[in-house]
């Protein structure tokens, strides 16, 4: 973990991270320091402990506080068809390649509550590919994986998601993909027919298959450099040659040990192809 030597709270931050690892097996020790500390301070406010050291005391004795802190440290912000142009790039680049295979495996690593997974399922269905796909959707956090399995999202988000869907090249009525009650949009169960949801920790868990495409978007921004390099190794090992890697808008393969192993398919959309 990168630390600022002049930060008087660095020792407390590290001590709390060690405690979380020791008591809950949750390993945030190689996450980006400034973001970890900021999230801890949010939790100090919520739990009213005054200091990070005070929060650690509580965490040591109260498993519920521990779980709440873990949830705060893992940031779950996501959206359907987030960065719509990314999905247009998939239609142009990934889809033609996928058509040449009888069966394709995709991995959404760090899938949060599943919005990205259902977006992919919709895109693949519209391209006539979904029946020969299997999407593995994983996240560190069991609670969000459980939510993702249900595919139920606030109705209030649907306006934004409809706009994203259209910008992503969708031409149908987005409302076809869900039924609504007064509060929630319930996505069509057929969309998760070929999805396997599972808990998987990118820090420490091994590769579990070889994929035609891997999406790990807006996950590694929370990791420090050495952890990013390690996770890129795992993704590289899990991707077949000529397979696609999709990262988040502010992430890149450049400056990692695997930079030369990929070609840039879309620099703007952070879509890469493994070439060796
Ligand atoms: C900001 S969300 C991104 C969700 C989605 N990929 C997107 O781009 O909209 C980051 C997700 O990464 C997950 N995550 C964080 N650390 C992880 C790890 N070590 N292994 C697997 N998932 C992790 C978090 O639980 C969270 O759900």
PDB file of C-alpha atoms in Angstrom, residues 85-101 103-108 119-121 123-124 127 129 132-135 211-215 239-240 242-246 265-266 271-274:
ATOM      1  CA  UNK A  85     -20.110   4.301 -26.293  1.00  0.00           C
ATOM      2  CA  UNK A  86     -18.333   1.341 -24.714  1.00  0.00           C
ATOM      3  CA  UNK A  87     -21.268  -0.877 -25.695  1.00  0.00           C
ATOM      4  CA  UNK A  88     -21.249   0.567 -29.221  1.00  0.00           C
ATOM      5  CA  UNK A  89     -17.593  -0.438 -29.436  1.00  0.00           C
ATOM      6  CA  UNK A  90     -18.582  -3.947 -28.325  1.00  0.00           C
ATOM      7  CA  UNK A  91     -21.206  -4.148 -31.055  1.00  0.00           C
ATOM      8  CA  UNK A  92     -18.590  -3.127 -33.619  1.00  0.00           C
ATOM      9  CA  UNK A  93     -15.619  -5.112 -32.367  1.00  0.00           C
ATOM     10  CA  UNK A  94     -16.543  -7.974 -30.068  1.00  0.00           C
ATOM     11  CA  UNK A  95     -19.737  -9.085 -31.800  1.00  0.00           C
ATOM     12  CA  UNK A  96     -18.172  -9.916 -35.207  1.00  0.00           C
ATOM     13  CA  UNK A  97     -15.492 -11.963 -33.446  1.00  0.00           C
ATOM     14  CA  UNK A  98     -18.079 -13.702 -31.251  1.00  0.00           C
ATOM     15  CA  UNK A  99     -20.040 -14.740 -34.338  1.00  0.00           C
ATOM     16  CA  UNK A 100     -17.115 -16.876 -35.465  1.00  0.00           C
ATOM     17  CA  UNK A 101     -17.299 -19.099 -32.360  1.00  0.00           C
ATOM     18  CA  UNK A 103     -19.771 -20.881 -27.905  1.00  0.00           C
ATOM     19  CA  UNK A 104     -18.347 -17.916 -26.020  1.00  0.00           C
ATOM     20  CA  UNK A 105     -17.475 -17.367 -22.396  1.00  0.00           C
ATOM     21  CA  UNK A 106     -17.436 -13.890 -20.893  1.00  0.00           C
ATOM     22  CA  UNK A 107     -16.339 -12.812 -17.439  1.00  0.00           C
ATOM     23  CA  UNK A 108     -17.579  -9.683 -15.708  1.00  0.00           C
ATOM     24  CA  UNK A 119     -26.632  -4.798 -20.242  1.00  0.00           C
ATOM     25  CA  UNK A 120     -24.306  -7.314 -21.869  1.00  0.00           C
ATOM     26  CA  UNK A 121     -27.031  -9.946 -21.888  1.00  0.00           C
ATOM     27  CA  UNK A 123     -26.728  -6.595 -26.230  1.00  0.00           C
ATOM     28  CA  UNK A 124     -25.869 -10.245 -26.921  1.00  0.00           C
ATOM     29  CA  UNK A 127     -27.166  -9.586 -31.739  1.00  0.00           C
ATOM     30  CA  UNK A 129     -25.621 -14.458 -29.718  1.00  0.00           C
ATOM     31  CA  UNK A 132     -24.433 -19.499 -27.202  1.00  0.00           C
ATOM     32  CA  UNK A 133     -22.938 -17.402 -24.434  1.00  0.00           C
ATOM     33  CA  UNK A 134     -22.142 -18.017 -20.834  1.00  0.00           C
ATOM     34  CA  UNK A 135     -21.478 -14.948 -18.723  1.00  0.00           C
ATOM     35  CA  UNK A 211     -12.613 -16.474 -21.626  1.00  0.00           C
ATOM     36  CA  UNK A 212     -13.260 -14.884 -24.985  1.00  0.00           C
ATOM     37  CA  UNK A 213     -13.839 -11.546 -23.275  1.00  0.00           C
ATOM     38  CA  UNK A 214     -13.250 -10.134 -19.806  1.00  0.00           C
ATOM     39  CA  UNK A 215     -14.744  -6.961 -18.407  1.00  0.00           C
ATOM     40  CA  UNK A 239      -8.119 -14.546 -21.479  1.00  0.00           C
ATOM     41  CA  UNK A 240      -7.631 -16.506 -24.679  1.00  0.00           C
ATOM     42  CA  UNK A 242      -7.314 -12.582 -29.464  1.00  0.00           C
ATOM     43  CA  UNK A 243      -9.811 -12.253 -26.636  1.00  0.00           C
ATOM     44  CA  UNK A 244     -11.070  -8.818 -25.571  1.00  0.00           C
ATOM     45  CA  UNK A 245     -10.421  -6.960 -22.336  1.00  0.00           C
ATOM     46  CA  UNK A 246     -12.709  -4.088 -21.346  1.00  0.00           C
ATOM     47  CA  UNK A 265      -8.993  -1.632 -30.086  1.00  0.00           C
ATOM     48  CA  UNK A 266     -10.601   1.539 -28.828  1.00  0.00           C
ATOM     49  CA  UNK A 271     -11.198  -1.888 -25.115  1.00  0.00           C
ATOM     50  CA  UNK A 272      -8.115  -4.016 -25.706  1.00  0.00           C
ATOM     51  CA  UNK A 273      -7.339  -7.248 -27.526  1.00  0.00           C
ATOM     52  CA  UNK A 274      -4.830  -9.808 -26.347  1.00  0.00           C
TER      53      UNK A 274
END
